[in-house]
Amino acid sequence: MCGIIARIGHGSAAETLLSGLENLEYRGYDSAGIAVQNGSGVKVHKTSGEVSDLKSSLDSDPHGNMGIGHTRWSTHGPPTDENAHPHTDTAGDVAVVHNGVIDNYDELRTELTAKGHEFESDTDTEVIPHLIDDYLATTDDTEQAVRKAVDTLKGSYAIAAIVDGEERVYAARKGSPLVLGLDEDEWYLASDVPAFLDHTDEVIYLEDGDLVVLEPDSYQITALDGTPIERSVDTVDWDPEDAGKGEYDHYMLKEINTQPTALSNTIEGRIEDGDVAFEDLPSGSFDGIESVQFVACGTSYHAAMYGGQLVREADMRAEVLRASEYESTAGPVDETTLVVAVTQSGETADTLDAVRKAANRGARTLAVTNVVGSTVAREADDAVYIRAGPEVGVAATKTYSSQAVTLALLTQRVAGDVPNATPVEDRASMLEALTDLPQHVETVLETGQAETLARDMLDSNSYFFIGHGLGHSVALEGALKFKEITYEHAEGFAAGELKHGPLALVTEETPVFAVATGGDDDDKTKTNAIEAQSRGAPIVAVGPDEQPLTDVADAHLSVPETHPVWAGLLANVQLQLLSYYAAKQLDRPIDKPRNLAKSVTVE
């Protein structure tokens, strides 16, 4: 949630701050603002709305070689000009941007108000510049004032601050992501790498408890008590063009269409001599594991369901748990439990909390993530990367496909080490079909069926998505994508559950999208689809041509013939396209759906 950026160096900072905010808008777009330091005070420019609104509100390029910026996803207070970041102290000498939630802000606000501090917003963030100012009254050392202020805060935060008269940026993190970018002539701080990827690919992933002081020609990282810290410099292997829209109207459409490349990267090097191979996870890595728990949220949860189904099919115990409910639903956890955390960003607050709770109970933890150096990758015992590249559209597409493939391979790697587990019987043909998956996705993208169907069914009252087995998670993901970007009512169900309540909602204005995989579950899905069809619902089969549903369906979104393990992922691409074209015809803000943000870093 929320995107922050800071820049210090030589020359004007404003252009870099604004372009960085545009690259971070997937993290929030309720309001935006920048503050620059130019030797004549701290100048703040902010407004409700998107970064484009901020840019149009600027009469000229704000002068200053250093500054901070923010694009907001609202937590405390509505998206107004007053609640937009940066926030300042009463005199306007200290400016702060913040991602996270300050749990004790109410108490701090009361104390500071009693001391004469004046507040102008409803946000929790505003206490931070006032705290820094308050500590400056008792010390002439700004760095110490920042340390004291940060030490006073309870909750989660990534903070960047500038102070009038100083060529310094102060920053700190606890529970919210913050990465330092290193260039020859300037330094950057941001919530995520795409903010400054146009300028540098050399980064330092900061960790909880780090405090950073940036000057035009140097940087220093210390612990909160002032102890110097050395952090390794990593090179990001993302191409800056990967973070742009290119020739596409929307990031989402670009990311749907780049899935063949993303999947090729996911698969590369992970199939050797007809078997599954993972870097850093050789044979025997999972000796002693008796059960697997997957923890995730949102789209990652649906990918985790895909993996969980394959674990169960391998005759192993598996649970798929919503990370936000982990503490109350996890059941027995010990050293024989493998907890697999699935999170695109590696910074999802609920998932990180679940990993920490599992580790405290003795579980082996493994992260499946897209971001090298992310918090979950550092904290889990092992990490496997999905290699999907940057994803900017709020509605996840290519990362779901890459997560599901990674988890499918991982389950076979685990099953190979667990006694009495039974990896997929026709593993060789499954893996051979996987190598064809990128080309099969390309075939789906070239068919153009989804756009016409979206237009034909646009006036429906509700949209249902159903599936059995591996098709169930695809149905849930299809419904989630549809509701996220069209704002139309859509629900996903296990196909057999239709007759246990949801069937009451079915009319001739309720198209049912039935996901088929070409496996043994398709006959059941067909039966449940016919039950809806007999109540007037139009049925759309989504899957291979040679499967039972095509005989009874009113329409068909076709995918190439492939192994049943992968057919659901091809069906998912059709459903992504369906959602995209429906949202486009409804003129929805596809890349920035209301009330949503890409990375949920608050609980």
Coordinates of C-alpha atoms in Angstrom, one line a residue:
M1 CA 0.0 0.0 0.0
C2 CA 1.2 3.5 -0.8
G3 CA 4.3 4.3 -2.7
I4 CA 7.1 6.5 -1.5
I5 CA 10.2 7.8 -3.2
A6 CA 13.1 10.0 -2.3
R7 CA 15.9 11.4 -4.4
I8 CA 19.1 13.4 -3.6
G9 CA 21.9 14.3 -5.9
H10 CA 22.8 17.1 -8.3
G11 CA 20.3 18.9 -10.4
S12 CA 16.5 19.1 -10.1
A13 CA 14.8 16.3 -8.2
A14 CA 11.1 17.1 -9.1
E15 CA 11.1 15.3 -12.5
T16 CA 12.6 12.2 -11.0
L17 CA 10.1 12.2 -8.1
L18 CA 7.1 12.6 -10.4
S19 CA 8.2 9.9 -12.8
G20 CA 8.9 7.6 -9.9
L21 CA 5.5 8.2 -8.5
E22 CA 3.9 7.3 -11.8
N23 CA 5.9 4.1 -11.7
L24 CA 4.5 3.4 -8.2
E25 CA 0.9 4.3 -8.8
Y26 CA -0.1 0.6 -8.6
R27 CA 0.6 0.9 -4.9
G28 CA -2.1 3.6 -4.5
Y29 CA -3.7 6.4 -6.4
D30 CA -6.0 8.2 -4.0
S31 CA -3.7 11.3 -3.8
A32 CA -0.2 12.3 -4.5
G33 CA 2.4 14.9 -3.5
I34 CA 6.1 15.9 -3.4
A35 CA 8.3 18.0 -1.2
V36 CA 11.5 19.6 -2.4
Q37 CA 14.3 21.3 -0.5
N38 CA 15.9 24.2 -2.4
G39 CA 17.8 26.2 0.2
S40 CA 14.8 28.5 0.6
G41 CA 12.6 26.2 2.7
V42 CA 10.7 23.0 2.2
K43 CA 8.2 23.4 -0.6
V44 CA 5.2 20.9 -0.6
H45 CA 2.9 20.3 -3.5
K46 CA 0.1 17.8 -3.1
T47 CA -3.4 17.1 -4.2
S48 CA -6.1 14.4 -4.1
G49 CA -6.4 12.3 -7.2
E50 CA -3.7 10.7 -9.3
V51 CA -0.2 11.6 -10.1
S52 CA -1.4 13.2 -13.4
D53 CA -3.5 15.6 -11.3
L54 CA -0.5 16.5 -9.2
K55 CA 1.6 17.2 -12.4
S56 CA -1.2 19.4 -13.9
S57 CA -1.4 21.4 -10.7
L58 CA 2.2 22.4 -10.8
D59 CA 2.7 25.8 -12.4
S60 CA 6.4 25.2 -12.9
D61 CA 9.1 22.6 -12.1
P62 CA 9.7 22.9 -8.3
H63 CA 13.4 23.7 -7.9
G64 CA 15.6 21.7 -5.6
N65 CA 18.2 18.9 -5.8
M66 CA 16.5 16.7 -3.2
G67 CA 13.0 15.7 -2.3
I68 CA 10.5 13.1 -1.3
G69 CA 7.2 12.0 -2.9
H70 CA 4.2 9.8 -2.2
T71 CA 1.2 8.2 -3.9
R72 CA -1.5 7.2 -1.4
W73 CA -3.8 4.3 -0.7
S74 CA -6.0 5.6 2.1
T75 CA -6.0 4.0 5.5
H76 CA -6.6 6.9 8.0
G77 CA -8.8 9.6 6.6
P78 CA -10.5 10.0 3.1
P79 CA -8.5 10.9 0.0
T80 CA -8.5 14.7 0.3
D81 CA -5.9 17.4 -0.3
E82 CA -5.4 17.7 3.4
N83 CA -4.7 14.0 3.9
A84 CA -2.3 13.8 0.9
H85 CA 1.4 13.3 1.8
P86 CA 3.9 14.8 2.4
H87 CA 2.9 16.0 5.8
T88 CA 4.8 18.7 7.8
D89 CA 5.2 20.0 11.3
T90 CA 3.4 23.2 12.3
A91 CA 6.1 25.5 10.9
G92 CA 6.5 23.5 7.7
D93 CA 10.2 22.8 8.3
V94 CA 10.0 19.0 8.5
A95 CA 8.3 17.0 5.7
V96 CA 7.6 13.3 5.8
V97 CA 6.1 10.6 3.6
H98 CA 5.1 7.3 5.1
N99 CA 3.8 3.8 4.0
G100 CA 2.3 1.7 6.8
V101 CA 0.2 2.2 9.9
I102 CA 1.2 4.0 13.1
D103 CA -0.7 2.1 15.9
N104 CA -0.1 4.7 18.6
Y105 CA -0.8 7.8 16.6
D106 CA -3.9 8.7 18.6
E107 CA -2.0 8.8 21.8
L108 CA 0.9 10.7 20.2
R109 CA -1.4 13.2 18.6
T110 CA -3.0 14.0 21.9
E111 CA 0.4 14.5 23.6
L112 CA 1.7 16.7 20.8
T113 CA -1.5 18.8 20.6
A114 CA -1.1 19.5 24.4
K115 CA 2.4 20.8 23.6
G116 CA 1.0 23.2 21.0
H117 CA 1.4 21.3 17.8
E118 CA -1.3 22.0 15.3
F119 CA -2.6 19.2 13.0
E120 CA -4.4 19.6 9.7
S121 CA -5.2 16.1 8.5
D122 CA -6.9 12.9 9.6
T123 CA -3.8 10.8 9.0
D124 CA -1.7 8.8 11.3
T125 CA 1.4 9.9 9.3
E126 CA 1.2 13.6 10.5
V127 CA 2.4 12.7 14.0
I128 CA 5.8 11.8 12.5
P129 CA 7.0 15.3 11.4
H130 CA 5.6 16.7 14.6
L131 CA 7.5 14.2 16.6
I132 CA 10.8 15.0 14.8
D133 CA 10.2 18.7 15.4
D134 CA 9.4 18.0 19.1
Y135 CA 12.7 16.2 19.6
L136 CA 14.5 18.9 17.7
A137 CA 13.5 21.3 20.4
T138 CA 15.6 19.3 22.9
T139 CA 18.6 18.5 20.6
D140 CA 20.3 20.3 17.7
D141 CA 21.1 17.0 16.1
T142 CA 18.4 16.2 13.4
E143 CA 19.6 12.6 13.0
Q144 CA 19.1 12.0 16.8
A145 CA 15.7 13.6 16.6
V146 CA 14.7 11.2 13.8
R147 CA 16.0 8.2 15.7
K148 CA 14.0 9.2 18.8
A149 CA 10.9 9.8 16.7
V150 CA 11.2 6.4 15.0
D151 CA 11.8 4.7 18.3
T152 CA 8.6 6.3 19.7
L153 CA 6.5 4.9 16.9
K154 CA 4.5 1.6 17.2
G155 CA 3.2 -0.1 14.1
S156 CA 4.6 -0.5 10.6
Y157 CA 6.4 2.1 8.5
A158 CA 8.7 3.0 5.7
I159 CA 9.5 6.7 6.2
A160 CA 11.4 9.3 4.3
A161 CA 11.9 12.8 5.7
I162 CA 13.6 16.1 4.7
V163 CA 14.3 19.1 7.0
D164 CA 14.7 22.8 6.1
G165 CA 18.3 23.9 5.6
E166 CA 19.8 20.4 5.4
E167 CA 21.0 18.5 2.3
R168 CA 20.0 15.2 3.8
V169 CA 17.2 12.6 3.4
Y170 CA 16.4 10.5 6.5
A171 CA 14.7 7.2 6.1
A172 CA 13.7 4.2 8.2
R173 CA 11.7 1.0 7.8
K174 CA 9.9 -1.5 10.0
G175 CA 7.3 -3.9 8.4
S176 CA 7.0 -1.9 5.2
P177 CA 9.3 -2.2 2.2
L178 CA 12.1 0.2 1.4
V179 CA 14.9 -0.1 -1.1
L180 CA 17.9 2.1 -1.8
G181 CA 18.9 2.7 -5.4
L182 CA 22.6 3.7 -6.1
D183 CA 23.6 5.7 -9.1
E184 CA 26.8 7.5 -9.9
D185 CA 25.4 11.0 -9.3
E186 CA 22.4 10.5 -7.1
W187 CA 20.7 8.2 -4.5
Y188 CA 17.1 7.0 -4.4
L189 CA 14.8 5.5 -1.8
A190 CA 11.5 3.9 -2.8
S191 CA 8.9 1.3 -1.8
D192 CA 9.7 -0.7 -4.9
V193 CA 12.4 -0.9 -7.6
P194 CA 10.3 0.3 -10.6
A195 CA 10.3 3.8 -9.1
F196 CA 13.9 4.3 -10.1
L197 CA 14.6 1.5 -12.6
D198 CA 15.1 4.0 -15.4
H199 CA 18.1 5.4 -13.6
T200 CA 19.8 2.4 -11.9
D201 CA 19.7 -1.3 -11.3
E202 CA 22.0 -1.3 -8.3
V203 CA 20.0 -1.7 -5.1
I204 CA 20.2 -2.4 -1.4
Y205 CA 17.2 -4.0 0.1
L206 CA 16.8 -2.4 3.5
E207 CA 15.7 -4.5 6.5
D208 CA 13.6 -3.8 9.6
G209 CA 15.3 -1.5 12.0
D210 CA 17.6 0.1 9.4
L211 CA 17.9 3.9 9.5
V212 CA 19.4 5.6 6.4
V213 CA 21.0 9.0 6.0
L214 CA 21.5 10.1 2.4
E215 CA 23.7 13.1 1.4
P216 CA 24.5 14.2 -2.2
D217 CA 27.6 12.1 -2.4
S218 CA 27.3 9.5 0.3
Y219 CA 24.9 7.2 2.2
Q220 CA 25.0 5.6 5.7
I221 CA 23.0 2.7 7.0
T222 CA 22.8 2.2 10.8
A223 CA 20.8 0.4 13.4
L224 CA 18.4 2.5 15.5
D225 CA 21.1 2.8 18.2
G226 CA 23.5 4.2 15.7
T227 CA 25.6 1.0 15.0
P228 CA 26.8 1.0 11.4
I229 CA 25.4 -1.7 9.2
E230 CA 26.8 -3.1 6.0
R231 CA 24.2 -4.3 3.5
S232 CA 25.0 -6.1 0.2
V233 CA 24.4 -4.4 -3.1
D234 CA 22.3 -6.4 -5.6
T235 CA 21.8 -6.0 -9.3
V236 CA 18.2 -6.1 -10.5
D237 CA 17.8 -8.1 -13.7
W238 CA 14.6 -6.4 -14.8
D239 CA 14.7 -4.4 -18.0
P240 CA 13.3 -0.8 -17.5
E241 CA 11.1 -1.4 -20.6
D242 CA 9.4 -4.3 -18.6
A243 CA 7.9 -1.7 -16.3
G244 CA 6.3 0.4 -19.1
K245 CA 3.1 -0.1 -21.1
G246 CA 4.9 -0.1 -24.5
E247 CA 2.4 -0.4 -27.3
Y248 CA -0.5 -1.5 -25.1
D249 CA -3.4 0.6 -23.9
H250 CA -3.1 -0.9 -20.4
Y251 CA -0.5 -2.5 -18.2
M252 CA -2.9 -5.4 -17.6
L253 CA -3.2 -6.2 -21.3
K254 CA 0.6 -6.0 -21.7
E255 CA 1.1 -8.3 -18.8
I256 CA -1.5 -10.8 -20.1
N257 CA 0.3 -10.8 -23.5
T258 CA 3.8 -11.2 -22.0
Q259 CA 2.9 -14.4 -20.1
P260 CA 4.6 -16.6 -22.7
T261 CA 7.9 -14.8 -21.9
A262 CA 7.2 -14.8 -18.2
L263 CA 6.4 -18.6 -18.2
S264 CA 9.5 -19.4 -20.2
N265 CA 11.6 -17.6 -17.6
T266 CA 9.8 -19.4 -14.8
I267 CA 10.4 -22.8 -16.4
E268 CA 14.0 -22.2 -17.5
G269 CA 16.5 -24.6 -15.9
R270 CA 13.9 -26.3 -13.8
I271 CA 13.5 -29.4 -15.9
E272 CA 16.5 -31.6 -16.3
D273 CA 16.7 -35.2 -17.7
G274 CA 12.9 -35.5 -17.6
D275 CA 12.7 -34.5 -13.9
V276 CA 12.1 -31.4 -11.8
A277 CA 15.2 -29.5 -10.7
F278 CA 15.3 -26.4 -8.4
E279 CA 18.2 -24.2 -7.6
D280 CA 19.3 -24.7 -4.0
L281 CA 16.8 -27.5 -3.4
P282 CA 18.5 -30.7 -4.4
S283 CA 17.2 -34.2 -3.8
G284 CA 16.7 -34.8 -0.1
S285 CA 15.9 -31.1 0.7
F286 CA 12.5 -32.1 2.1
D287 CA 13.4 -35.2 4.1
G288 CA 11.3 -35.3 7.2
I289 CA 8.4 -33.3 5.8
E290 CA 5.1 -34.9 6.5
S291 CA 2.6 -32.2 5.6
V292 CA 2.5 -29.0 3.6
Q293 CA 0.7 -25.7 4.4
F294 CA 0.3 -23.0 1.9
V295 CA -0.4 -19.5 3.1
A296 CA -1.3 -16.6 0.8
C297 CA -3.8 -13.8 0.1
G298 CA -5.9 -12.9 -3.0
T299 CA -4.6 -14.1 -6.3
S300 CA -1.7 -15.7 -4.6
Y301 CA -4.1 -17.7 -2.5
H302 CA -5.7 -19.1 -5.7
A303 CA -2.3 -20.1 -7.0
A304 CA -1.6 -21.7 -3.6
M305 CA -4.9 -23.7 -4.1
Y306 CA -3.5 -25.0 -7.4
G307 CA -0.4 -26.2 -5.6
G308 CA -2.4 -27.6 -2.7
Q309 CA -4.5 -29.7 -5.0
L310 CA -1.4 -31.2 -6.6
V311 CA 0.1 -32.0 -3.2
R312 CA -3.1 -33.9 -2.2
E313 CA -3.1 -35.7 -5.6
A314 CA 0.4 -36.8 -4.6
D315 CA -1.1 -38.5 -1.5
M316 CA 0.4 -35.9 0.9
R317 CA -1.4 -33.9 3.6
A318 CA -1.9 -30.3 2.5
E319 CA -3.8 -27.3 3.7
V320 CA -4.3 -24.0 1.9
L321 CA -4.8 -21.2 4.4
R322 CA -5.6 -17.6 4.1
A323 CA -2.7 -15.8 5.6
S324 CA -4.9 -13.3 7.5
E325 CA -6.6 -16.2 9.3
Y326 CA -3.5 -18.3 9.9
E327 CA -3.3 -18.1 13.6
S328 CA -6.8 -19.4 14.1
T329 CA -6.9 -22.0 11.3
A330 CA -3.4 -23.5 11.1
G331 CA -3.9 -26.5 13.4
P332 CA -0.9 -28.6 14.5
V333 CA 2.5 -27.2 13.2
D334 CA 5.9 -28.6 14.0
E335 CA 9.3 -29.4 12.4
T336 CA 7.6 -31.9 10.1
T337 CA 5.5 -29.2 8.5
L338 CA 6.5 -27.3 5.4
V339 CA 4.9 -23.8 5.2
V340 CA 5.0 -22.4 1.7
A341 CA 4.4 -18.6 1.7
V342 CA 3.1 -17.4 -1.7
T343 CA 3.4 -13.7 -2.3
Q344 CA 4.2 -11.8 -5.5
S345 CA 5.8 -8.8 -3.7
G346 CA 7.3 -10.7 -0.8
E347 CA 6.0 -7.9 1.4
T348 CA 2.4 -8.9 2.0
A349 CA 1.9 -8.1 5.7
D350 CA -0.5 -10.9 6.5
T351 CA 1.6 -13.5 4.8
L352 CA 4.8 -12.3 6.5
D353 CA 3.0 -12.6 9.8
A354 CA 1.9 -16.1 9.1
V355 CA 5.5 -17.1 8.1
R356 CA 6.8 -15.7 11.4
K357 CA 4.2 -17.6 13.4
A358 CA 4.9 -20.8 11.6
A359 CA 8.6 -20.4 12.2
N360 CA 8.1 -19.8 15.9
R361 CA 6.3 -23.1 16.1
G362 CA 9.2 -24.9 14.5
A363 CA 7.9 -25.3 10.9
R364 CA 10.2 -25.3 7.9
T365 CA 9.4 -22.2 5.8
L366 CA 9.7 -21.6 2.1
A367 CA 8.9 -18.5 0.1
V368 CA 7.6 -18.4 -3.4
T369 CA 7.9 -14.8 -4.6
N370 CA 8.7 -12.6 -7.5
V371 CA 11.1 -10.2 -5.8
V372 CA 14.7 -11.0 -5.0
G373 CA 15.7 -9.5 -1.7
S374 CA 12.1 -9.1 -0.5
T375 CA 11.4 -9.5 3.2
V376 CA 9.8 -13.0 2.8
A377 CA 12.8 -14.2 0.8
R378 CA 15.1 -13.1 3.5
E379 CA 13.1 -14.4 6.4
A380 CA 12.0 -17.8 5.1
D381 CA 14.4 -20.8 5.4
D382 CA 14.4 -21.1 1.6
A383 CA 13.1 -19.0 -1.4
V384 CA 12.0 -19.9 -4.9
Y385 CA 11.5 -17.1 -7.4
I386 CA 8.8 -17.1 -10.0
R387 CA 10.8 -14.9 -12.4
A388 CA 7.8 -13.1 -13.9
G389 CA 9.4 -9.7 -14.1
P390 CA 7.7 -6.5 -12.9
E391 CA 3.9 -6.4 -12.8
V392 CA 2.3 -3.0 -12.6
G393 CA -1.4 -3.7 -13.2
V394 CA -3.2 -4.0 -9.9
A395 CA -5.1 -7.0 -11.1
A396 CA -2.4 -9.8 -11.1
T397 CA -2.2 -11.8 -14.3
K398 CA 1.3 -13.1 -15.3
T399 CA 2.3 -13.6 -11.7
Y400 CA -0.6 -15.9 -11.1
S401 CA 0.5 -18.1 -14.0
S402 CA 4.1 -18.1 -12.9
Q403 CA 3.2 -18.8 -9.3
A404 CA 1.0 -21.8 -10.3
V405 CA 3.7 -23.3 -12.5
T406 CA 6.3 -22.8 -9.8
L407 CA 4.1 -24.4 -7.2
A408 CA 3.3 -27.3 -9.5
L409 CA 7.0 -28.0 -10.0
L410 CA 7.7 -27.5 -6.3
T411 CA 5.1 -30.0 -5.3
Q412 CA 6.7 -32.7 -7.5
R413 CA 10.1 -31.8 -6.0
V414 CA 8.7 -32.2 -2.4
A415 CA 6.9 -35.4 -3.3
G416 CA 10.1 -36.9 -4.5
D417 CA 11.5 -36.7 -0.9
V418 CA 8.5 -37.8 1.1
P419 CA 8.0 -41.5 1.8
N420 CA 4.7 -42.9 0.4
A421 CA 4.1 -39.8 -1.7
T422 CA 3.2 -40.4 -5.3
P423 CA 4.4 -37.8 -7.8
V424 CA 2.3 -37.5 -11.0
E425 CA 2.3 -40.9 -12.6
D426 CA 3.0 -39.6 -16.1
R427 CA 5.5 -37.0 -14.9
A428 CA 7.5 -37.2 -18.1
S429 CA 4.6 -36.3 -20.3
M430 CA 3.5 -33.6 -17.8
L431 CA 6.9 -31.9 -17.9
E432 CA 7.1 -32.3 -21.7
A433 CA 3.7 -30.5 -21.9
L434 CA 5.0 -27.8 -19.6
T435 CA 7.7 -26.9 -22.1
D436 CA 4.9 -26.3 -24.7
L437 CA 2.9 -24.1 -22.3
P438 CA 4.4 -20.7 -23.4
Q439 CA 3.5 -21.5 -27.0
H440 CA 0.1 -22.7 -26.0
V441 CA -0.6 -19.4 -24.2
E442 CA 0.5 -17.6 -27.3
T443 CA -2.1 -19.6 -29.2
V444 CA -4.8 -18.5 -26.8
L445 CA -3.8 -14.9 -27.1
E446 CA -4.1 -15.1 -30.9
T447 CA -7.7 -16.5 -30.9
G448 CA -9.6 -13.4 -30.0
Q449 CA -12.6 -15.3 -28.7
A450 CA -12.9 -13.5 -25.4
E451 CA -13.5 -10.0 -26.7
T452 CA -16.5 -11.0 -28.7
L453 CA -18.0 -13.1 -25.9
A454 CA -17.4 -10.2 -23.4
R455 CA -19.4 -7.9 -25.7
D456 CA -22.3 -10.5 -26.1
M457 CA -22.7 -11.0 -22.3
L458 CA -22.1 -7.5 -21.1
D459 CA -25.6 -6.8 -19.9
S460 CA -25.9 -9.8 -17.6
N461 CA -26.9 -9.4 -14.0
S462 CA -24.2 -11.7 -12.5
Y463 CA -21.4 -13.9 -13.6
F464 CA -20.7 -17.3 -12.1
F465 CA -17.4 -19.3 -12.5
I466 CA -17.3 -22.9 -11.6
G467 CA -14.8 -25.8 -11.7
H468 CA -13.7 -29.0 -10.0
G469 CA -10.2 -30.0 -8.8
L470 CA -7.6 -27.8 -10.4
G471 CA -10.4 -26.0 -12.2
H472 CA -11.8 -24.8 -8.9
S473 CA -9.0 -22.4 -8.2
V474 CA -9.1 -21.2 -11.8
A475 CA -12.8 -20.4 -11.4
L476 CA -12.2 -18.5 -8.2
E477 CA -9.4 -16.5 -9.9
G478 CA -11.5 -15.8 -12.9
A479 CA -14.3 -14.4 -10.7
L480 CA -11.8 -12.3 -8.8
K481 CA -10.4 -10.8 -11.9
F482 CA -13.8 -10.0 -13.3
K483 CA -15.1 -8.3 -10.2
E484 CA -11.8 -6.4 -9.6
I485 CA -11.8 -4.6 -12.9
T486 CA -15.4 -4.6 -14.2
Y487 CA -17.1 -3.8 -10.8
E488 CA -19.8 -6.3 -11.9
H489 CA -21.0 -9.0 -9.6
A490 CA -19.0 -12.2 -10.1
E491 CA -18.6 -15.3 -7.9
G492 CA -16.6 -18.4 -8.2
F493 CA -17.6 -21.8 -6.8
A494 CA -16.6 -25.4 -6.6
A495 CA -19.0 -26.7 -9.2
G496 CA -20.7 -29.1 -6.9
E497 CA -21.7 -26.3 -4.5
L498 CA -24.0 -24.6 -7.0
K499 CA -26.9 -26.8 -6.0
H500 CA -26.3 -26.1 -2.3
G501 CA -27.5 -22.5 -2.4
P502 CA -26.0 -20.4 -5.2
L503 CA -28.4 -22.0 -7.8
A504 CA -31.1 -19.8 -6.3
L505 CA -29.5 -16.8 -7.9
V506 CA -29.2 -18.3 -11.4
T507 CA -31.4 -16.9 -14.1
E508 CA -31.1 -16.4 -17.9
E509 CA -29.1 -13.3 -17.0
T510 CA -26.4 -15.3 -15.2
P511 CA -23.8 -16.7 -17.5
V512 CA -21.9 -19.6 -16.0
F513 CA -18.3 -20.1 -17.0
A514 CA -17.4 -23.7 -16.5
V515 CA -13.6 -24.5 -16.4
A516 CA -12.5 -27.8 -17.8
T517 CA -9.0 -29.3 -17.7
G518 CA -9.4 -32.4 -19.8
G519 CA -9.1 -34.5 -16.7
D520 CA -11.4 -36.8 -14.7
D521 CA -13.3 -34.0 -13.0
D522 CA -14.8 -32.6 -16.2
D523 CA -17.8 -35.0 -16.2
K524 CA -18.8 -33.6 -12.7
T525 CA -18.4 -30.1 -14.0
K526 CA -20.6 -30.9 -16.9
T527 CA -23.4 -32.2 -14.6
N528 CA -23.3 -29.1 -12.5
A529 CA -23.3 -26.8 -15.5
I530 CA -26.4 -28.6 -16.9
E531 CA -28.2 -28.0 -13.6
A532 CA -27.6 -24.3 -14.1
Q533 CA -28.5 -24.5 -17.8
S534 CA -31.8 -26.1 -17.0
R535 CA -32.6 -23.0 -15.0
G536 CA -32.0 -20.8 -18.1
A537 CA -28.3 -19.9 -17.5
P538 CA -26.1 -19.7 -20.6
I539 CA -23.1 -22.0 -20.2
V540 CA -19.6 -21.1 -21.4
A541 CA -17.1 -23.9 -21.5
V542 CA -13.6 -22.8 -20.9
G543 CA -11.0 -25.5 -21.8
P544 CA -9.9 -27.9 -24.4
D545 CA -12.1 -28.9 -27.3
E546 CA -12.1 -32.5 -26.5
Q547 CA -13.9 -32.5 -23.2
P548 CA -17.5 -33.2 -22.1
L549 CA -18.7 -29.6 -21.7
T550 CA -18.3 -28.7 -25.3
D551 CA -21.2 -30.9 -26.2
V552 CA -23.7 -28.9 -24.1
A553 CA -22.2 -25.4 -23.8
D554 CA -23.8 -22.4 -25.4
A555 CA -20.4 -20.9 -26.1
H556 CA -16.8 -22.1 -25.8
L557 CA -13.5 -20.4 -25.0
S558 CA -11.1 -22.9 -26.4
V559 CA -7.6 -23.7 -25.3
P560 CA -5.0 -26.1 -26.9
E561 CA -5.0 -29.7 -25.9
T562 CA -2.4 -30.3 -23.2
H563 CA -1.8 -32.2 -20.0
P564 CA -4.6 -31.7 -17.4
V565 CA -2.2 -30.1 -15.0
W566 CA -1.6 -27.2 -17.3
A567 CA -5.0 -26.9 -19.1
G568 CA -6.5 -24.8 -16.2
L569 CA -3.8 -22.2 -16.6
L570 CA -4.7 -21.8 -20.3
A571 CA -8.3 -21.5 -19.3
N572 CA -7.2 -18.8 -16.9
V573 CA -5.7 -16.8 -19.7
Q574 CA -9.0 -16.8 -21.5
L575 CA -10.7 -15.6 -18.4
Q576 CA -8.2 -12.8 -18.0
L577 CA -8.9 -11.6 -21.5
L578 CA -12.7 -11.9 -20.8
S579 CA -12.3 -9.6 -17.8
Y580 CA -10.1 -7.2 -19.6
Y581 CA -12.4 -6.7 -22.6
A582 CA -15.5 -6.5 -20.4
A583 CA -13.9 -3.8 -18.3
K584 CA -12.7 -2.0 -21.4
Q585 CA -16.2 -1.9 -22.9
L586 CA -17.5 -0.6 -19.6
D587 CA -14.8 2.1 -19.6
R588 CA -13.4 1.1 -16.3
P589 CA -10.0 2.3 -15.0
I590 CA -8.5 -1.1 -15.7
D591 CA -5.0 -0.6 -14.2
K592 CA -6.2 1.3 -11.2
P593 CA -9.5 -0.3 -10.0
R594 CA -11.2 1.7 -7.2
N595 CA -10.3 1.0 -3.6
L596 CA -7.5 -1.5 -4.5
A597 CA -3.7 -1.4 -4.5
K598 CA -1.1 -3.8 -5.7
S599 CA 0.9 -4.6 -2.6
V600 CA -1.0 -5.0 0.6
T601 CA 1.6 -4.1 3.2
V602 CA -0.8 -3.3 6.1
E603 CA -2.9 -5.8 8.1

